[in-house]
mmCIF file of C-alpha atoms in Angstrom:
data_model
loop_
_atom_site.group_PDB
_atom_site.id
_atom_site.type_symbol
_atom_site.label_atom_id
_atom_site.label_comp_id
_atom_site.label_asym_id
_atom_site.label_seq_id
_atom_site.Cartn_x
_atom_site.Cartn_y
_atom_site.Cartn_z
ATOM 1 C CA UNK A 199 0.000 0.000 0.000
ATOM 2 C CA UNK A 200 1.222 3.587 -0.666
ATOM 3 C CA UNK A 201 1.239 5.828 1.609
ATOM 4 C CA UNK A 202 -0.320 9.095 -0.107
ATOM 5 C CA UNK A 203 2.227 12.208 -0.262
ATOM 6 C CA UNK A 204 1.363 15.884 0.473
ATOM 7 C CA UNK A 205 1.749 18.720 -2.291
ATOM 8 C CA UNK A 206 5.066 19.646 -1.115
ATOM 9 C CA UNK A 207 6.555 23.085 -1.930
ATOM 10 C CA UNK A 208 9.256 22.701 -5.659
ATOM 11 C CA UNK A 209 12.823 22.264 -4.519
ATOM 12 C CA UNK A 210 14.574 25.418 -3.705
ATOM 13 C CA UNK A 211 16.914 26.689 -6.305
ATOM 14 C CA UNK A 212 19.694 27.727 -3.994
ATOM 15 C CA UNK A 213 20.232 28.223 -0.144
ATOM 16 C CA UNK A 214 19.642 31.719 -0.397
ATOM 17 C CA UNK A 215 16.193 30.840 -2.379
ATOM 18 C CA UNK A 216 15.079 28.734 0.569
ATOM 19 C CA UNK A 217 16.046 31.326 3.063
ATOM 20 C CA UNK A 218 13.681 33.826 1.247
ATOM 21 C CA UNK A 219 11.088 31.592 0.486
ATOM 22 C CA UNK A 220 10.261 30.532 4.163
ATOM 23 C CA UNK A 221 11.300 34.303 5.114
ATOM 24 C CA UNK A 222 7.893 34.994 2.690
ATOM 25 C CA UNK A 223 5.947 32.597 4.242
ATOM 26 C CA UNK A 224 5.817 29.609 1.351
ATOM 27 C CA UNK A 225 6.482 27.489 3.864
ATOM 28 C CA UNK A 226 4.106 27.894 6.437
ATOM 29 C CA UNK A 227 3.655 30.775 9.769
ATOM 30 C CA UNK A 228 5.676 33.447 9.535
ATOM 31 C CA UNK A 229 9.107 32.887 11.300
ATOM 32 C CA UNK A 230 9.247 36.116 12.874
ATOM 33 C CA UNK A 231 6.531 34.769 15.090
ATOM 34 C CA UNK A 232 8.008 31.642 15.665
ATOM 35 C CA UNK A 233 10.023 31.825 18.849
ATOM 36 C CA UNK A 234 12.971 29.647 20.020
ATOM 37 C CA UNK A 235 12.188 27.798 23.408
ATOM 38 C CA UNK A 236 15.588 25.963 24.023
ATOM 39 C CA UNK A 237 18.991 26.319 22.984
ATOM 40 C CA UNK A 238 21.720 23.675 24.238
ATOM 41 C CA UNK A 239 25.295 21.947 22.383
ATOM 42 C CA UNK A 240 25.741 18.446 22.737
ATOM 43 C CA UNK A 241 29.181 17.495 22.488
ATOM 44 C CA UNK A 242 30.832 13.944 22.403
ATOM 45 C CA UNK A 243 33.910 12.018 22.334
ATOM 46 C CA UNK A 244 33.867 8.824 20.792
ATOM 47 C CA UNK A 245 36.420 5.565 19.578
ATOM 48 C CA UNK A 246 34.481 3.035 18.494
ATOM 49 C CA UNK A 247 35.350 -0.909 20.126
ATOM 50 C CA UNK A 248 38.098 -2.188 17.643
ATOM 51 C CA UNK A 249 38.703 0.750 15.822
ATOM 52 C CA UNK A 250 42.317 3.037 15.951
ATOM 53 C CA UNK A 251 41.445 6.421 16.115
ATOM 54 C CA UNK A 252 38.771 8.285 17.313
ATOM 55 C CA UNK A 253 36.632 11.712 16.982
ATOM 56 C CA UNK A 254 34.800 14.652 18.667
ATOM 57 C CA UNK A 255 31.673 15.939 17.509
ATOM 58 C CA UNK A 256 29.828 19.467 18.888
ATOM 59 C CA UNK A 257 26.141 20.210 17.717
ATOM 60 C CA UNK A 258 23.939 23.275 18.374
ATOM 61 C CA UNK A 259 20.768 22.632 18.710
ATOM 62 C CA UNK A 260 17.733 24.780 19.067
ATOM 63 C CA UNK A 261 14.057 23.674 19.521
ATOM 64 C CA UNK A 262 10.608 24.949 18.605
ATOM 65 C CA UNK A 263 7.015 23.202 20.143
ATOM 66 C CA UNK A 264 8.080 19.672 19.144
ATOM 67 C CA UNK A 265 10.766 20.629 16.585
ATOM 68 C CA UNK A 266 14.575 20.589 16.872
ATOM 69 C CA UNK A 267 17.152 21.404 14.430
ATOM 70 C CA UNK A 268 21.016 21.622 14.360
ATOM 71 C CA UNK A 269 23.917 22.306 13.040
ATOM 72 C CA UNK A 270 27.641 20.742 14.053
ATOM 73 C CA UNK A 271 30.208 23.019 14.748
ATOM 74 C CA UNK A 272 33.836 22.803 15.059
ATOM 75 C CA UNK A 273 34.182 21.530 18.515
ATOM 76 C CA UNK A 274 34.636 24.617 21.294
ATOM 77 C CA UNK A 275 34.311 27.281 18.256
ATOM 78 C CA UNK A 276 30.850 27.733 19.186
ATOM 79 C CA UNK A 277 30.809 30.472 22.001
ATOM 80 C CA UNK A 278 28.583 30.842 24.830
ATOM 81 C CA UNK A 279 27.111 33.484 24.171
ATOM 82 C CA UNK A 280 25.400 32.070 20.941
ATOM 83 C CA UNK A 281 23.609 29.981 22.810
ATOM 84 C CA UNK A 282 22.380 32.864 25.149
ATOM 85 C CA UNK A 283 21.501 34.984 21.515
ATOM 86 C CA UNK A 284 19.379 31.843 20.340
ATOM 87 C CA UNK A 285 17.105 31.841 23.589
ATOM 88 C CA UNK A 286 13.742 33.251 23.301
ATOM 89 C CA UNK A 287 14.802 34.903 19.903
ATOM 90 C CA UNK A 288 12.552 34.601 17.009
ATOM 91 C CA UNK A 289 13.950 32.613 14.008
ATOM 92 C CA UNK A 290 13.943 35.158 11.245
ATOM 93 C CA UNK A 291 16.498 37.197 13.651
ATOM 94 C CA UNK A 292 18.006 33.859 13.841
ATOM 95 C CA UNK A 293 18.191 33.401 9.997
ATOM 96 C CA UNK A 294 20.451 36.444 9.872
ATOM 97 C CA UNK A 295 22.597 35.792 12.873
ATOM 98 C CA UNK A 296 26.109 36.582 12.464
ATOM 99 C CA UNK A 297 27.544 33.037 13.077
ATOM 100 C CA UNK A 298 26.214 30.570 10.025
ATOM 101 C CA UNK A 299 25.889 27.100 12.318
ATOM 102 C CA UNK A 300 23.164 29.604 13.760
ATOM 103 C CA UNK A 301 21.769 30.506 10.497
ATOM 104 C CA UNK A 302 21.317 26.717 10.002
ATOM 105 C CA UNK A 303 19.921 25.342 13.408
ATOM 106 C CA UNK A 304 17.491 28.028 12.807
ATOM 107 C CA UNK A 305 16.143 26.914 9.316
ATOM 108 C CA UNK A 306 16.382 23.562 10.462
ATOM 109 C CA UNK A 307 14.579 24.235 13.307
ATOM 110 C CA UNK A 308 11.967 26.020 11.273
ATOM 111 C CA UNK A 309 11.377 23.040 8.134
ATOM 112 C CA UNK A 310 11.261 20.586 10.809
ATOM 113 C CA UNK A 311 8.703 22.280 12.441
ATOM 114 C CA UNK A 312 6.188 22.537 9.003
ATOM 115 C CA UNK A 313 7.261 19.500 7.289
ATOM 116 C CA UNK A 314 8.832 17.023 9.713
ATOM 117 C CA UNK A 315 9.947 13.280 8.918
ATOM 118 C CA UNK A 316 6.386 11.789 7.726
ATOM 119 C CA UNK A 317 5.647 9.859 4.985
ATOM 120 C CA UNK A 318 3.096 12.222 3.906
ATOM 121 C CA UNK A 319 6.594 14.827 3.640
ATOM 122 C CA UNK A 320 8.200 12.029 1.722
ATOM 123 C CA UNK A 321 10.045 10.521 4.238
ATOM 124 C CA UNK A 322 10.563 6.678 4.481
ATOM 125 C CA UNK A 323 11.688 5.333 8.186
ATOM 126 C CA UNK A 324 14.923 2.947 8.227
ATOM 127 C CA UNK A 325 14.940 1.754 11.512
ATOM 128 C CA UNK A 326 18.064 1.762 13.139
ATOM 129 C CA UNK A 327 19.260 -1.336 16.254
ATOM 130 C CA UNK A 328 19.920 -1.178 19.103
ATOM 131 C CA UNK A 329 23.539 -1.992 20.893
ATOM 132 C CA UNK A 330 26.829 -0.578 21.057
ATOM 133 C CA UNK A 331 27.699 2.936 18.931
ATOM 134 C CA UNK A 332 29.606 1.273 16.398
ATOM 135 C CA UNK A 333 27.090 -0.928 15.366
ATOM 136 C CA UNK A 334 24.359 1.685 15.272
ATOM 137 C CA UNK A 335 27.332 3.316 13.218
ATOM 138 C CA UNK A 336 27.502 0.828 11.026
ATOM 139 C CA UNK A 337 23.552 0.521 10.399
ATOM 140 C CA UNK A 338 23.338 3.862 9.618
ATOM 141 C CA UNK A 339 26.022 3.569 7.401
ATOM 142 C CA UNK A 340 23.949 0.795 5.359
ATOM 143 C CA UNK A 341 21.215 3.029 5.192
ATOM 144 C CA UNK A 342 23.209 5.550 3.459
ATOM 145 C CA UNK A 343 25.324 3.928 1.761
ATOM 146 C CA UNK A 344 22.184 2.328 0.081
ATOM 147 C CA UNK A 345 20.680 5.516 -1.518
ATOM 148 C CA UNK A 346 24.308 6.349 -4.144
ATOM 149 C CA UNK A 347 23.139 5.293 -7.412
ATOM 150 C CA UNK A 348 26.662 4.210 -8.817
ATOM 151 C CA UNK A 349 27.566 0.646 -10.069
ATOM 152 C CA UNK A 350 30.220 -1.218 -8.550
ATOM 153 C CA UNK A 351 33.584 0.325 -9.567
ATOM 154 C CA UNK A 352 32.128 3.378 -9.478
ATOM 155 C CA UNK A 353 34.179 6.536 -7.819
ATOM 156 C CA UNK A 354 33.036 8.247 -4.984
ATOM 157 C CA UNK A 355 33.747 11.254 -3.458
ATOM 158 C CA UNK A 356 32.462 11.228 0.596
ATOM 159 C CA UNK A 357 32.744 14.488 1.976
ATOM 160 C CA UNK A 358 33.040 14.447 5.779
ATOM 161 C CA UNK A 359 34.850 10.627 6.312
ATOM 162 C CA UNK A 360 32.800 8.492 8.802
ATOM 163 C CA UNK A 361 35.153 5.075 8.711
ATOM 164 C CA UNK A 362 31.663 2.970 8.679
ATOM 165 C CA UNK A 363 30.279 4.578 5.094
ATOM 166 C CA UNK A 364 33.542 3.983 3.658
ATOM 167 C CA UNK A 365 33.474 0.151 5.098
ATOM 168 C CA UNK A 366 29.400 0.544 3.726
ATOM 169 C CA UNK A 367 31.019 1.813 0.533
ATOM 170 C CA UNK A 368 33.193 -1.154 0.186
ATOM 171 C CA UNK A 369 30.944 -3.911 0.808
ATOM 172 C CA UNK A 370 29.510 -2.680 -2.403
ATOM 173 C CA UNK A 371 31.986 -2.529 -4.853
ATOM 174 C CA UNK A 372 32.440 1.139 -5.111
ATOM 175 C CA UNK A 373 35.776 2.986 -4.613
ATOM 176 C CA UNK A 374 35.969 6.433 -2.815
ATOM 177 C CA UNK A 375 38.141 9.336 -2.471
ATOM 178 C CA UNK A 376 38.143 10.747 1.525
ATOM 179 C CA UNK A 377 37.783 13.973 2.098
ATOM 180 C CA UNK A 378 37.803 16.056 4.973
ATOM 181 C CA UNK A 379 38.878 19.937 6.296
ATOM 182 C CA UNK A 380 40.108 17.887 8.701
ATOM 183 C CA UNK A 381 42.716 15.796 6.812
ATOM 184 C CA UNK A 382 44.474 12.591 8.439
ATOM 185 C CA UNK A 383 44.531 9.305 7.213
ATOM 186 C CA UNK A 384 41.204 7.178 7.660
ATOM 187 C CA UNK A 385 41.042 3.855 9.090
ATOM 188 C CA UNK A 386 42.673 2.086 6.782
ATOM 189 C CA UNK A 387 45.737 4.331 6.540
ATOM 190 C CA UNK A 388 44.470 5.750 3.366
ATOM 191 C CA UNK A 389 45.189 9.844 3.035
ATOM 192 C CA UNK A 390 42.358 12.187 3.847
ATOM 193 C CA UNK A 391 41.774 14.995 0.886
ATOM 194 C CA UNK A 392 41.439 18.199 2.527
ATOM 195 C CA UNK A 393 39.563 20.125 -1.002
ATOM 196 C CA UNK A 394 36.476 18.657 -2.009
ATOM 197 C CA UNK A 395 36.038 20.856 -5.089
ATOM 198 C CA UNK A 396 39.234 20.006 -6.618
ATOM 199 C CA UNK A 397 38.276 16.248 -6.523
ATOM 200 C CA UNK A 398 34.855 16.598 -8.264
ATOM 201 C CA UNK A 399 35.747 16.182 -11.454
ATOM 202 C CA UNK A 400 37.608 13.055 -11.288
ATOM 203 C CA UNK A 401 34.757 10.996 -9.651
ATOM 204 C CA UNK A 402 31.235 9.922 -10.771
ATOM 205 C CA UNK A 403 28.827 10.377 -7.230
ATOM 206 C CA UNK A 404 29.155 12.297 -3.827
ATOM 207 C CA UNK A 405 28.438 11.516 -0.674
ATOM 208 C CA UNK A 406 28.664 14.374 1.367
ATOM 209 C CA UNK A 407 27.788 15.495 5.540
ATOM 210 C CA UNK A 408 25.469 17.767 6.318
ATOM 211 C CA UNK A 409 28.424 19.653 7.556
ATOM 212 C CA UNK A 410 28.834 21.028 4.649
ATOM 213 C CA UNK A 411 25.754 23.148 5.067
ATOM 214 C CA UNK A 412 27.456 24.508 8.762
ATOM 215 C CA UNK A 413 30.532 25.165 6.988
ATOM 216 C CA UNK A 414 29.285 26.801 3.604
ATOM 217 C CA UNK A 415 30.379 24.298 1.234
ATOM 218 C CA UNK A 416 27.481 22.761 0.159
ATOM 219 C CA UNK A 417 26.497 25.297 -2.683
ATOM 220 C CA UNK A 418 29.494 24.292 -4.525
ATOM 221 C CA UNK A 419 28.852 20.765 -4.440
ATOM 222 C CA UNK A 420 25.009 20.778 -5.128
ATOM 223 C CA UNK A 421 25.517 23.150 -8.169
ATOM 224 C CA UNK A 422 28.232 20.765 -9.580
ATOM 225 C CA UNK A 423 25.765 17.943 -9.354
ATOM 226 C CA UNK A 424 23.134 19.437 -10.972
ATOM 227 C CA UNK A 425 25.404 20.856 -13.982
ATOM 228 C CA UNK A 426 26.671 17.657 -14.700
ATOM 229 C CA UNK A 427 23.990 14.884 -13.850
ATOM 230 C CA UNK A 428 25.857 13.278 -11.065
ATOM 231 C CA UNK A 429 24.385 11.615 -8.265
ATOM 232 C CA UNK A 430 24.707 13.872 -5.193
ATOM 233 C CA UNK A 431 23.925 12.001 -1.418
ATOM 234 C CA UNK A 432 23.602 13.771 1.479
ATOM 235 C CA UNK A 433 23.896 11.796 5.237
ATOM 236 C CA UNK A 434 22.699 14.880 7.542
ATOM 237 C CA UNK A 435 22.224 15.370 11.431
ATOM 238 C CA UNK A 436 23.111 19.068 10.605
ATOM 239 C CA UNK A 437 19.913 20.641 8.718
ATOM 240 C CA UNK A 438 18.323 17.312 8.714
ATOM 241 C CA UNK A 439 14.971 18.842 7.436
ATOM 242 C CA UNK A 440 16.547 21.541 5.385
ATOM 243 C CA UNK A 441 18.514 19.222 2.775
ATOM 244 C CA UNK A 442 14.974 17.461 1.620
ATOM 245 C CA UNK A 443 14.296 20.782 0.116
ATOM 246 C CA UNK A 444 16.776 20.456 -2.149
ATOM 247 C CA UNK A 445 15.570 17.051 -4.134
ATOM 248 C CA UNK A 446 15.253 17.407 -7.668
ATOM 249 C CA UNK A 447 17.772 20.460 -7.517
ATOM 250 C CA UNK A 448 21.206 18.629 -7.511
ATOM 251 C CA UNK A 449 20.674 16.582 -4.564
ATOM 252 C CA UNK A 450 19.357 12.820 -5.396
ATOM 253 C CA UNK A 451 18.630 11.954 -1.962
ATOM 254 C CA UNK A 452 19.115 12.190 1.787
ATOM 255 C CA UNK A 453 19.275 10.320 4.708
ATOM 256 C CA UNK A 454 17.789 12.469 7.382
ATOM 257 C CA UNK A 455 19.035 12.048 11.387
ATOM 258 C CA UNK A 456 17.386 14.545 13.606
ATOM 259 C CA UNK A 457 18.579 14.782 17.077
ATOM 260 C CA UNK A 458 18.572 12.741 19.033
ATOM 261 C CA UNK A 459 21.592 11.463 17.494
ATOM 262 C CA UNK A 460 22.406 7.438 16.484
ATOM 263 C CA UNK A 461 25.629 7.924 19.163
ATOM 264 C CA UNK A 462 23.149 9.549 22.209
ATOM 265 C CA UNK A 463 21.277 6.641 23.062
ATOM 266 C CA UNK A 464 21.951 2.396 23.213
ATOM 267 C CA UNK A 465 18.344 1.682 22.077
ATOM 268 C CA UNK A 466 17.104 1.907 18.808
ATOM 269 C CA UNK A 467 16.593 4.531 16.478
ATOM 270 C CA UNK A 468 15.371 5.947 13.262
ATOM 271 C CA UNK A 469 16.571 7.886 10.557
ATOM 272 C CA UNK A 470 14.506 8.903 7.038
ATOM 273 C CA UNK A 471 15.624 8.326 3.501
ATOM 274 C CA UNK A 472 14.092 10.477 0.910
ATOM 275 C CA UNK A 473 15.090 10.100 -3.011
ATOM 276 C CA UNK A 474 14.461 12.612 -5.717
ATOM 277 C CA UNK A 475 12.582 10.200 -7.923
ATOM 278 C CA UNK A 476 10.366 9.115 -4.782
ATOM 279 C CA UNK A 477 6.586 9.874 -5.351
ATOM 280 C CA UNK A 478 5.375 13.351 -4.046
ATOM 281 C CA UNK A 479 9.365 14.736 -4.064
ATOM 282 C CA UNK A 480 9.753 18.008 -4.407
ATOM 283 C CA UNK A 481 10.414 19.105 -8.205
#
């Protein structure tokens, strides 16, 4: 049986197109009346059972009624007083604040609030195990790796290197080229790229973070994709419920994680896969 889809709102052209459109109220209430309630960072240190190395993660997250969106930041870049600026403020003020990972937690917070994770927004539930981190890891990791439309051989660029996509990656045939701002080696001893852009020609699909949104990136990579017909796959905790927008307008398809997190909690979880060719996507 399937489930019926809402008339969702066409894919948004650019970031800066989404930001006006839900500033003009295409979206839903205006977000100048929309008020922030809580404002909090989660931040984690984590090496995974059996693995070599290991990695921090910071988040700011802000919430609205039943609603909460984020964006990662570098971990202690984010200053206090953000946190104090996002309390109680409105989220068109927040849509302008000076520091972008606001920017984003506030849209995010906003497009989860009008068109959360349903079915009816296009969303289809992959239900996550539960048990240790790295095998929630690795689940997700399955989930997304799932959704690149590439053939085995295929070249890959992942953008933000999680060791379990590129072991997901593997297990399908597809080779991948690791890139991070970060750098390093990955698990595997294999050299981290540190520019993204400079390795898009030379492979045939991205997988990129969410992160890229927080860190302004992700224009770049979605208008590449679009120009040239490749397969663009975004894995997102950060603006979760923004990248959906973007179906149909260089991004193929996402796997959404809203907070809480995969790595928060032992029992099991949920994240939402949505494809551009998906019935009811945004065009």
């Amino acid at each position: 049986m399937t489930t019926p889809t809402t008339h969702l709102p066409a894919a948004a052209t650019s970031y800066d197109d989404l930001v006006d459109r839900v500033l003009g109220g295409d979206f839903g209430p205006d977000p100048r009346t929309q008020r922030v309630a809580v404002a909090f960072s989660t931040r984690q240190a984590v090496r995974h059972e059996s693995r070599s190395g290991g990695y921090r993660n910071e988040v700011l997250s802000l919430r609205l009624a039943a609603a909460v969106g984020s964006c990662a930041v570098e971990p202690g870049e984010l200053p206090d007083a953000a946190i104090e600026d996002c309390v109680g403020a409105d989220l068109a003020r927040l849509m302008a604040h000076e520091l972008r990972p606001v920017r984003v937690a506030a849209l995010d917070t906003y497009l989860m609030h009008v068109l959360p994770h349903t079915p009816a927004n296009g969303a289809r539930s992959w239900s996550l195990p539960a048990g240790s981190s790295l095998r929630k890891s690795r689940a997700r990791a399955r989930a997304v790796a799932g959704l690149v439309d590439a053939a085995p051989g295929a070249r890959v660029l992942v953008v933000g290197v999680v060791n379990s996509l590129l072991e997901a990656l593997r297990a399908r045939g597809l080779a991948y080229v690791p890139c991070d701002l970060k750098g390093g080696t990955t698990e595997w001893g294999e050299p981290v790229r540190t520019d993204a852009l400079a390795e898009l020609a030379h492979c045939d699909a991205v997988l990129a973070s969410g992160m890229t949104l927080g860190n302004g990136s992700f224009e770049p990579l979605r208008e590449h994709a679009l120009r040239h017909g490749k397969p663009l796959v975004m894995f997102a905790q950060t603006g979760s419920a923004v990248l959906p927008r973007f179906l149909g307008s260089g991004v193929s398809a996402v796997c959404a994680e809203p907070y809480p997190f995969f790595w928060l909690d032992g029992g099991p979880g949920t994240v939402h896969r949505y494809r551009a060719d998906a019935p009811g996507a945004a065009r």
